[in-house]
Amino acid sequence: MAVLKGLRWPFLLLFFWIEGGLAKIDVVGRSAESAEWSVLGIGAPSSVFFSPSRTGPLYVGTDIGVVAALSRDEGRILWRHLPTDISESVSKIILNEHDRYLVAESIQNSGMISVRVLSSSDGTLLWQREVCNPSGKAEFHAEIVGHDQLGILDCDNEISLRSLRDGSIIAEMTSCEASDLLQAIGSWKDESGDTITSVIGFTEQTKKTFIADLHNTQMSTEQGVLMMKKRKEFETISSCDSDGLVQINRYMFACSAENALYLFDLRTQSSRTVHDSQPYKIDSSYPISSSTMQYRDAFGEVRVVDLESFETRALSDVSIVHNELCASGDIVATSKIQDEGKEFAISTYRASESSTFIDSPDDKLAGSVRRCYLSSSTSEIVSVTAGGDVVMSSFDKNKQTIQWIREEAIAYVTDARFGSTLPNEEGDDGDWTSDSFAQHWYDWFRSKLFQHVSTEEHRVVVLLSSKGKMFGLSTKDGKKLWSREIASSEVSWKSRLFKLDDSRVAAVSSATWTSIAEFLNTTSGEEYAKPFSERFAFVNSIPLNSSLVILGSNGENISAPDSKKEENLHDVYWVNSNRDGKSIQGYRAGEVISGGWQVAPPPGERFALLKSIPEEGEFIASATRPTGNRKVLHKYVNRMAVAAITSPVEKKTGVTVYLIDAVRGKVLDTAHHVNGTGPVSLVRCENWIVYSFWDVARRSDQIYVIDYFEPKKDWFPKEIGAAMLNAVTGVEIEKELPTTPHAIPNPVAARIGFEVDGRITGLDVTTTERAITMRSIVVHLDKSRIVVVPKEVLDPRRPIGVPTEEHRAEMLMSYKPYISLLVGSVYASKDLLIPNLSHSFTAAVRGRESSSHILASGIDIFHTVLAPAGKFDALTDEFMYTTVQVVLVIMIIGTIVLRILSSRLMTTRAWLQS
């Protein structure tokens, strides 16, 4: 007993130690936790500028308007400038002589041309102008003049010289002869070192091309006036063809006109005829040091022109079958088809030898090379493939070496699916060596002890890009697990992902004339079944039996790997929206395409979005909702119901929301907003839908929520079809009862609306494993941020005024018509901006009901794990794992020691008593 009394205080100390360790569990409410990462993108380059120095950065402009500087050795982003709208493509990048200012010329989808001037050191935007929208014979051209001036020829046939530092106008020419149509601007230095600005134009009256120098009449600090002087017209040369004027360097232009190719020299105001037949294509590239020009003649033969001697020579083994051509100096690079058109490679030629310089077929360059850019001074080539890969390679006399590859297809993600759970690095079957034996058993013991409260759960997420490429990324850190191209990069495909189960996914690509289905393993990206090609009408997946159901163009069921037999698909229905949004059609599996039902929107509107139950299916924790007065509302859970929303056309207003039964085509509920307009967003989940639109009258975004509940039950014995009751009960029913399913009453709708202060550009909903945790709405704000709004905030049963006891029992908040998304909200993306945020995808965290994966895609990829109601079933990284394990070990050892001491004590007492 004395021993037990002596151990009493140590056990009490151990107890308080355990309590202190458990007290450090940190429950974080509505915040993002670990596994937060982002992958930065820039897009596929549409313009490239090589720094003269080999150690200088590589400046690129992309087809989504991004201007960036990349390191030459690794391809790492040094800085990037994002456009306000990605509907533009950078067509030209130039750098001034002192490498201080970078000028980017962009063309928007609307045709508007804009100019950005950035600091080349850090990408700071100095100034930006929307210049003009070319139409008819109007031309636009921008060129650096001197050290710190930018010459701009706008669409109004006017020329201005602007400061590169702030964009202020130094001098301009606002008027010229009415018959003079200016086409390009260039500059050169005279013998004294002064910069001369010259223009090339066409006189409509005389049908002749002319070159003229510009004289600045600037006096003191006043704005100068540009006037033409020393003008020379070319008697035998008319205007250049459409897109037939190409700038070779700052003072030399190539002109395709009248079935001939001419070269103009601004310095000497002279021209030279190079070829007397219509050229097929003129190819040139910056920088100034370029000493050759390449073109293809009418027969597809590639020719090289020496700009000093003006001699031409043909490259005998380069012809029109080559996909792309780029050149610089004396070096020509082409992408060449190999292996019956299945593979492409870069071949490099020296123009002076008219033969192959380096032929480098490389597996890493597999795929069609759409664009290439070459620098002869640094012996580097940048290739852009159809799949979005950016490849930097260097060459010498012996070989061509790939330095780095950027997979920029990641900036064009359109679809994603979460797949299998990846094994944790801790607790898996590790290396059974002597050095890691103890660590292995320690990790195994820890994983078994805390397996139900582990904070580690990593899955693979499969991404699909509009560039025809797929990726497998780890949700732990965004590490790429695999990548592959789908279908053919030479065809314009529309692709979608269909999840069969956690380990399998199907990628279906459709073109005008055919469709291709590929079946991949989510973890490895390898095919588990052979792909097949048919013409598909509709494709869908059935998550309950992990099948892919394909409907042919004639209504027949097309068998896919692991799909069920045709007789098991009689309950599969298809819902489709026309491309122009004029109607929604529904079909039943096995029916002819012309059959089914159709729903049309109101006049002046078109269907914009169509949402159904998620492909993965969804758990519904409770089919009822208890109220504060001890009654029950039954949720209207119809997995065959789809939600649709319209948007107005032709600058009209009006937004309509539908809930449609996909089996019957019956409109179950509808709501119309006369002042609504786009952009519209919609999400459907359980028994409710949430949608948003812009209200032109209130000049703010509106977000509405509709909850659907089952109607009163007294309708059942009176109005349901007699045939259905007879089939269920076996009792003969009077024939007077309705026999059509349209007699079933519509659900009861509870709806409410809110005004928000942000611009909503998309909606999604969190997903948990068993749907016990209250869901939250994922809101896209201004195409750059993600805000999480709890569903209880958007509850249509929120009372107006002071809540009663029944409302408080139901934990309903008082209704307020305004919700602030910009102030006091939880940003799932925290302080990160996701440029051009266009899609978000959610998935449950396996083994943890509290958390949900959120993946957002735009130019960048962002991932986080969100706990909408707090991490009530997970331990944080601050939990004292080691403390608990040490305490358990001490208690086990103490128990063993106490048993031994107690046994000895009992033996001693027995001897003393005897």
mmCIF file of N, CA, C and O in Angstrom, residues 98-164:
data_model
loop_
_atom_site.group_PDB
_atom_site.id
_atom_site.type_symbol
_atom_site.label_atom_id
_atom_site.label_comp_id
_atom_site.label_asym_id
_atom_site.label_seq_id
_atom_site.Cartn_x
_atom_site.Cartn_y
_atom_site.Cartn_z
ATOM 1 N N HIS A 98 17.630 50.866 -74.031
ATOM 2 C CA HIS A 98 18.250 50.798 -72.707
ATOM 3 C C HIS A 98 17.579 49.765 -71.804
ATOM 4 O O HIS A 98 17.847 49.715 -70.601
ATOM 5 N N ASP A 99 16.706 48.931 -72.380
ATOM 6 C CA ASP A 99 16.061 47.823 -71.650
ATOM 7 C C ASP A 99 15.296 48.306 -70.419
ATOM 8 O O ASP A 99 15.238 47.616 -69.408
ATOM 9 N N ARG A 100 14.687 49.464 -70.504
ATOM 10 C CA ARG A 100 13.934 49.986 -69.367
ATOM 11 C C ARG A 100 12.431 49.850 -69.567
ATOM 12 O O ARG A 100 11.687 49.618 -68.626
ATOM 13 N N TYR A 101 11.976 50.023 -70.799
ATOM 14 C CA TYR A 101 10.542 50.032 -71.075
ATOM 15 C C TYR A 101 10.185 48.870 -71.995
ATOM 16 O O TYR A 101 10.852 48.610 -72.994
ATOM 17 N N LEU A 102 9.083 48.197 -71.639
ATOM 18 C CA LEU A 102 8.580 47.094 -72.442
ATOM 19 C C LEU A 102 7.211 47.490 -72.971
ATOM 20 O O LEU A 102 6.316 47.864 -72.210
ATOM 21 N N VAL A 103 7.050 47.428 -74.288
ATOM 22 C CA VAL A 103 5.806 47.822 -74.935
ATOM 23 C C VAL A 103 5.098 46.565 -75.423
ATOM 24 O O VAL A 103 5.693 45.742 -76.123
ATOM 25 N N ALA A 104 3.825 46.409 -75.014
ATOM 26 C CA ALA A 104 3.023 45.256 -75.423
ATOM 27 C C ALA A 104 1.811 45.749 -76.187
ATOM 28 O O ALA A 104 1.040 46.581 -75.692
ATOM 29 N N GLU A 105 1.643 45.253 -77.379
ATOM 30 C CA GLU A 105 0.499 45.596 -78.224
ATOM 31 C C GLU A 105 -0.486 44.425 -78.186
ATOM 32 O O GLU A 105 -0.110 43.279 -78.439
ATOM 33 N N SER A 106 -1.758 44.695 -77.859
ATOM 34 C CA SER A 106 -2.758 43.647 -77.688
ATOM 35 C C SER A 106 -3.964 43.917 -78.573
ATOM 36 O O SER A 106 -4.311 45.067 -78.853
ATOM 37 N N ILE A 107 -4.599 42.823 -78.999
ATOM 38 C CA ILE A 107 -5.825 42.885 -79.785
ATOM 39 C C ILE A 107 -6.921 42.174 -79.014
ATOM 40 O O ILE A 107 -6.788 40.997 -78.685
ATOM 41 N N GLN A 108 -7.994 42.881 -78.699
ATOM 42 C CA GLN A 108 -9.113 42.297 -77.987
ATOM 43 C C GLN A 108 -10.020 41.553 -78.956
ATOM 44 O O GLN A 108 -9.933 41.717 -80.173
ATOM 45 N N ASN A 109 -10.919 40.715 -78.386
ATOM 46 C CA ASN A 109 -11.846 39.970 -79.234
ATOM 47 C C ASN A 109 -12.763 40.887 -80.027
ATOM 48 O O ASN A 109 -13.215 40.550 -81.116
ATOM 49 N N SER A 110 -13.053 42.053 -79.489
ATOM 50 C CA SER A 110 -13.902 43.010 -80.187
ATOM 51 C C SER A 110 -13.176 43.715 -81.324
ATOM 52 O O SER A 110 -13.803 44.449 -82.090
ATOM 53 N N GLY A 111 -11.858 43.511 -81.435
ATOM 54 C CA GLY A 111 -11.064 44.179 -82.459
ATOM 55 C C GLY A 111 -10.333 45.400 -81.966
ATOM 56 O O GLY A 111 -9.487 45.946 -82.680
ATOM 57 N N MET A 112 -10.655 45.869 -80.753
ATOM 58 C CA MET A 112 -9.992 47.035 -80.191
ATOM 59 C C MET A 112 -8.523 46.718 -79.917
ATOM 60 O O MET A 112 -8.190 45.673 -79.369
ATOM 61 N N ILE A 113 -7.642 47.655 -80.303
ATOM 62 C CA ILE A 113 -6.205 47.499 -80.089
ATOM 63 C C ILE A 113 -5.795 48.387 -78.920
ATOM 64 O O ILE A 113 -6.180 49.560 -78.848
ATOM 65 N N SER A 114 -5.036 47.835 -78.011
ATOM 66 C CA SER A 114 -4.556 48.582 -76.851
ATOM 67 C C SER A 114 -3.051 48.448 -76.746
ATOM 68 O O SER A 114 -2.465 47.487 -77.254
ATOM 69 N N VAL A 115 -2.436 49.421 -76.075
ATOM 70 C CA VAL A 115 -0.988 49.444 -75.881
ATOM 71 C C VAL A 115 -0.707 49.577 -74.399
ATOM 72 O O VAL A 115 -1.307 50.422 -73.719
ATOM 73 N N ARG A 116 0.176 48.717 -73.887
ATOM 74 C CA ARG A 116 0.638 48.791 -72.503
ATOM 75 C C ARG A 116 2.130 49.039 -72.490
ATOM 76 O O ARG A 116 2.869 48.412 -73.251
ATOM 77 N N VAL A 117 2.570 49.917 -71.600
ATOM 78 C CA VAL A 117 4.000 50.154 -71.400
ATOM 79 C C VAL A 117 4.318 49.776 -69.961
ATOM 80 O O VAL A 117 3.730 50.301 -69.013
ATOM 81 N N LEU A 118 5.240 48.838 -69.804
ATOM 82 C CA LEU A 118 5.590 48.288 -68.502
ATOM 83 C C LEU A 118 7.051 48.542 -68.203
ATOM 84 O O LEU A 118 7.880 48.706 -69.118
ATOM 85 N N SER A 119 7.377 48.533 -66.922
ATOM 86 C CA SER A 119 8.780 48.555 -66.512
ATOM 87 C C SER A 119 9.353 47.164 -66.720
ATOM 88 O O SER A 119 8.801 46.175 -66.236
ATOM 89 N N SER A 120 10.445 47.066 -67.444
ATOM 90 C CA SER A 120 11.016 45.755 -67.747
ATOM 91 C C SER A 120 11.644 45.090 -66.534
ATOM 92 O O SER A 120 11.894 43.887 -66.550
ATOM 93 N N SER A 121 11.887 45.834 -65.463
ATOM 94 C CA SER A 121 12.537 45.260 -64.288
ATOM 95 C C SER A 121 11.571 44.516 -63.375
ATOM 96 O O SER A 121 11.894 43.455 -62.848
ATOM 97 N N ASP A 122 10.354 45.061 -63.187
ATOM 98 C CA ASP A 122 9.412 44.434 -62.260
ATOM 99 C C ASP A 122 8.001 44.308 -62.816
ATOM 100 O O ASP A 122 7.107 43.830 -62.115
ATOM 101 N N GLY A 123 7.759 44.722 -64.053
ATOM 102 C CA GLY A 123 6.439 44.582 -64.657
ATOM 103 C C GLY A 123 5.429 45.616 -64.221
ATOM 104 O O GLY A 123 4.229 45.449 -64.472
ATOM 105 N N THR A 124 5.860 46.692 -63.575
ATOM 106 C CA THR A 124 4.927 47.740 -63.155
ATOM 107 C C THR A 124 4.310 48.415 -64.375
ATOM 108 O O THR A 124 5.024 48.796 -65.311
ATOM 109 N N LEU A 125 2.988 48.571 -64.355
ATOM 110 C CA LEU A 125 2.305 49.227 -65.460
ATOM 111 C C LEU A 125 2.527 50.738 -65.370
ATOM 112 O O LEU A 125 2.138 51.380 -64.397
ATOM 113 N N LEU A 126 3.170 51.306 -66.397
ATOM 114 C CA LEU A 126 3.429 52.748 -66.428
ATOM 115 C C LEU A 126 2.243 53.501 -67.024
ATOM 116 O O LEU A 126 1.807 54.497 -66.489
ATOM 117 N N TRP A 127 1.725 53.019 -68.121
ATOM 118 C CA TRP A 127 0.511 53.581 -68.701
ATOM 119 C C TRP A 127 -0.073 52.627 -69.718
ATOM 120 O O TRP A 127 0.604 51.720 -70.203
ATOM 121 N N GLN A 128 -1.348 52.833 -70.015
ATOM 122 C CA GLN A 128 -2.075 51.962 -70.923
ATOM 123 C C GLN A 128 -3.108 52.779 -71.688
ATOM 124 O O GLN A 128 -3.748 53.675 -71.130
ATOM 125 N N ARG A 129 -3.263 52.495 -72.977
ATOM 126 C CA ARG A 129 -4.221 53.212 -73.808
ATOM 127 C C ARG A 129 -4.941 52.227 -74.724
ATOM 128 O O ARG A 129 -4.325 51.341 -75.304
ATOM 129 N N GLU A 130 -6.263 52.410 -74.835
ATOM 130 C CA GLU A 130 -7.013 51.760 -75.897
ATOM 131 C C GLU A 130 -6.963 52.690 -77.100
ATOM 132 O O GLU A 130 -7.512 53.793 -77.065
ATOM 133 N N VAL A 131 -6.293 52.249 -78.147
ATOM 134 C CA VAL A 131 -5.965 53.163 -79.240
ATOM 135 C C VAL A 131 -7.106 53.268 -80.237
ATOM 136 O O VAL A 131 -7.662 54.344 -80.464
ATOM 137 N N CYS A 132 -7.475 52.152 -80.845
ATOM 138 C CA CYS A 132 -8.480 52.238 -81.897
ATOM 139 C C CYS A 132 -8.999 50.855 -82.240
ATOM 140 O O CYS A 132 -8.462 49.844 -81.798
ATOM 141 N N ASN A 133 -10.044 50.838 -83.057
ATOM 142 C CA ASN A 133 -10.626 49.607 -83.580
ATOM 143 C C ASN A 133 -10.558 49.661 -85.097
ATOM 144 O O ASN A 133 -11.343 50.364 -85.722
ATOM 145 N N PRO A 134 -9.601 48.956 -85.719
ATOM 146 C CA PRO A 134 -9.419 49.067 -87.163
ATOM 147 C C PRO A 134 -10.666 48.632 -87.922
ATOM 148 O O PRO A 134 -11.346 47.689 -87.546
ATOM 149 N N SER A 135 -10.944 49.328 -88.984
ATOM 150 C CA SER A 135 -12.059 48.972 -89.860
ATOM 151 C C SER A 135 -11.716 49.426 -91.270
ATOM 152 O O SER A 135 -11.065 50.462 -91.470
ATOM 153 N N GLY A 136 -12.153 48.658 -92.241
ATOM 154 C CA GLY A 136 -11.874 48.999 -93.629
ATOM 155 C C GLY A 136 -10.387 48.946 -93.923
ATOM 156 O O GLY A 136 -9.697 47.979 -93.630
ATOM 157 N N LYS A 137 -9.851 50.038 -94.497
ATOM 158 C CA LYS A 137 -8.441 50.112 -94.856
ATOM 159 C C LYS A 137 -7.574 50.719 -93.755
ATOM 160 O O LYS A 137 -6.384 50.945 -93.952
ATOM 161 N N ALA A 138 -8.178 50.978 -92.578
ATOM 162 C CA ALA A 138 -7.422 51.595 -91.491
ATOM 163 C C ALA A 138 -6.347 50.640 -90.990
ATOM 164 O O ALA A 138 -6.543 49.435 -90.908
ATOM 165 N N GLU A 139 -5.175 51.196 -90.665
ATOM 166 C CA GLU A 139 -4.050 50.418 -90.183
ATOM 167 C C GLU A 139 -3.620 50.923 -88.810
ATOM 168 O O GLU A 139 -3.843 52.085 -88.455
ATOM 169 N N PHE A 140 -2.998 50.009 -88.042
ATOM 170 C CA PHE A 140 -2.406 50.384 -86.760
ATOM 171 C C PHE A 140 -0.994 49.833 -86.711
ATOM 172 O O PHE A 140 -0.738 48.702 -87.132
ATOM 173 N N HIS A 141 -0.087 50.673 -86.177
ATOM 174 C CA HIS A 141 1.293 50.238 -86.053
ATOM 175 C C HIS A 141 1.941 51.028 -84.933
ATOM 176 O O HIS A 141 1.717 52.230 -84.790
ATOM 177 N N ALA A 142 2.728 50.351 -84.107
ATOM 178 C CA ALA A 142 3.448 50.995 -83.007
ATOM 179 C C ALA A 142 4.914 50.607 -83.098
ATOM 180 O O ALA A 142 5.246 49.451 -83.392
ATOM 181 N N GLU A 143 5.805 51.569 -82.850
ATOM 182 C CA GLU A 143 7.239 51.326 -82.942
ATOM 183 C C GLU A 143 7.964 52.280 -82.005
ATOM 184 O O GLU A 143 7.587 53.453 -81.868
ATOM 185 N N ILE A 144 8.987 51.762 -81.323
ATOM 186 C CA ILE A 144 9.813 52.598 -80.451
ATOM 187 C C ILE A 144 10.691 53.504 -81.316
ATOM 188 O O ILE A 144 11.378 53.035 -82.220
ATOM 189 N N VAL A 145 10.648 54.788 -81.017
ATOM 190 C CA VAL A 145 11.401 55.792 -81.763
ATOM 191 C C VAL A 145 12.409 56.421 -80.811
ATOM 192 O O VAL A 145 12.033 57.022 -79.805
ATOM 193 N N GLY A 146 13.673 56.265 -81.100
ATOM 194 C CA GLY A 146 14.689 56.820 -80.217
ATOM 195 C C GLY A 146 14.798 56.021 -78.929
ATOM 196 O O GLY A 146 14.557 54.813 -78.883
ATOM 197 N N HIS A 147 15.187 56.741 -77.847
ATOM 198 C CA HIS A 147 15.406 56.054 -76.571
ATOM 199 C C HIS A 147 14.143 55.949 -75.725
ATOM 200 O O HIS A 147 13.928 54.952 -75.054
ATOM 201 N N ASP A 148 13.305 56.960 -75.732
ATOM 202 C CA ASP A 148 12.205 57.007 -74.788
ATOM 203 C C ASP A 148 10.910 57.491 -75.412
ATOM 204 O O ASP A 148 10.087 58.120 -74.758
ATOM 205 N N GLN A 149 10.717 57.238 -76.708
ATOM 206 C CA GLN A 149 9.494 57.649 -77.370
ATOM 207 C C GLN A 149 8.864 56.463 -78.079
ATOM 208 O O GLN A 149 9.555 55.549 -78.534
ATOM 209 N N LEU A 150 7.536 56.498 -78.157
ATOM 210 C CA LEU A 150 6.783 55.463 -78.847
ATOM 211 C C LEU A 150 5.983 56.116 -79.958
ATOM 212 O O LEU A 150 5.182 57.023 -79.719
ATOM 213 N N GLY A 151 6.240 55.657 -81.178
ATOM 214 C CA GLY A 151 5.484 56.157 -82.312
ATOM 215 C C GLY A 151 4.269 55.289 -82.562
ATOM 216 O O GLY A 151 4.370 54.061 -82.645
ATOM 217 N N ILE A 152 3.085 55.921 -82.688
ATOM 218 C CA ILE A 152 1.835 55.181 -82.865
ATOM 219 C C ILE A 152 1.130 55.711 -84.106
ATOM 220 O O ILE A 152 0.877 56.914 -84.238
ATOM 221 N N LEU A 153 0.821 54.797 -85.015
ATOM 222 C CA LEU A 153 -0.040 55.082 -86.148
ATOM 223 C C LEU A 153 -1.404 54.487 -85.832
ATOM 224 O O LEU A 153 -1.554 53.273 -85.769
ATOM 225 N N ASP A 154 -2.421 55.339 -85.588
ATOM 226 C CA ASP A 154 -3.719 54.822 -85.173
ATOM 227 C C ASP A 154 -4.634 54.637 -86.377
ATOM 228 O O ASP A 154 -4.254 54.883 -87.532
ATOM 229 N N CYS A 155 -5.851 54.187 -86.079
ATOM 230 C CA CYS A 155 -6.790 53.834 -87.140
ATOM 231 C C CYS A 155 -7.408 55.045 -87.825
ATOM 232 O O CYS A 155 -8.109 54.898 -88.826
ATOM 233 N N ASP A 156 -7.177 56.222 -87.267
ATOM 234 C CA ASP A 156 -7.689 57.448 -87.886
ATOM 235 C C ASP A 156 -6.681 58.063 -88.838
ATOM 236 O O ASP A 156 -6.801 59.242 -89.208
ATOM 237 N N ASN A 157 -5.659 57.283 -89.192
ATOM 238 C CA ASN A 157 -4.630 57.751 -90.112
ATOM 239 C C ASN A 157 -3.826 58.899 -89.509
ATOM 240 O O ASN A 157 -3.384 59.814 -90.211
ATOM 241 N N GLU A 158 -3.657 58.877 -88.195
ATOM 242 C CA GLU A 158 -2.907 59.905 -87.481
ATOM 243 C C GLU A 158 -1.704 59.283 -86.788
ATOM 244 O O GLU A 158 -1.763 58.130 -86.341
ATOM 245 N N ILE A 159 -0.629 60.067 -86.672
ATOM 246 C CA ILE A 159 0.602 59.602 -86.038
ATOM 247 C C ILE A 159 0.895 60.475 -84.832
ATOM 248 O O ILE A 159 0.739 61.704 -84.880
ATOM 249 N N SER A 160 1.303 59.819 -83.744
ATOM 250 C CA SER A 160 1.681 60.564 -82.540
ATOM 251 C C SER A 160 2.935 59.955 -81.948
ATOM 252 O O SER A 160 3.163 58.749 -82.047
ATOM 253 N N LEU A 161 3.751 60.802 -81.355
ATOM 254 C CA LEU A 161 4.930 60.377 -80.612
ATOM 255 C C LEU A 161 4.630 60.583 -79.133
ATOM 256 O O LEU A 161 4.340 61.703 -78.701
ATOM 257 N N ARG A 162 4.686 59.487 -78.350
ATOM 258 C CA ARG A 162 4.353 59.545 -76.933
ATOM 259 C C ARG A 162 5.571 59.193 -76.084
ATOM 260 O O ARG A 162 6.448 58.426 -76.511
ATOM 261 N N SER A 163 5.586 59.745 -74.882
ATOM 262 C CA SER A 163 6.659 59.437 -73.942
ATOM 263 C C SER A 163 6.454 58.031 -73.382
ATOM 264 O O SER A 163 5.344 57.673 -72.971
ATOM 265 N N LEU A 164 7.518 57.223 -73.369
ATOM 266 C CA LEU A 164 7.420 55.881 -72.794
ATOM 267 C C LEU A 164 7.236 55.927 -71.290
ATOM 268 O O LEU A 164 6.720 54.986 -70.693
#
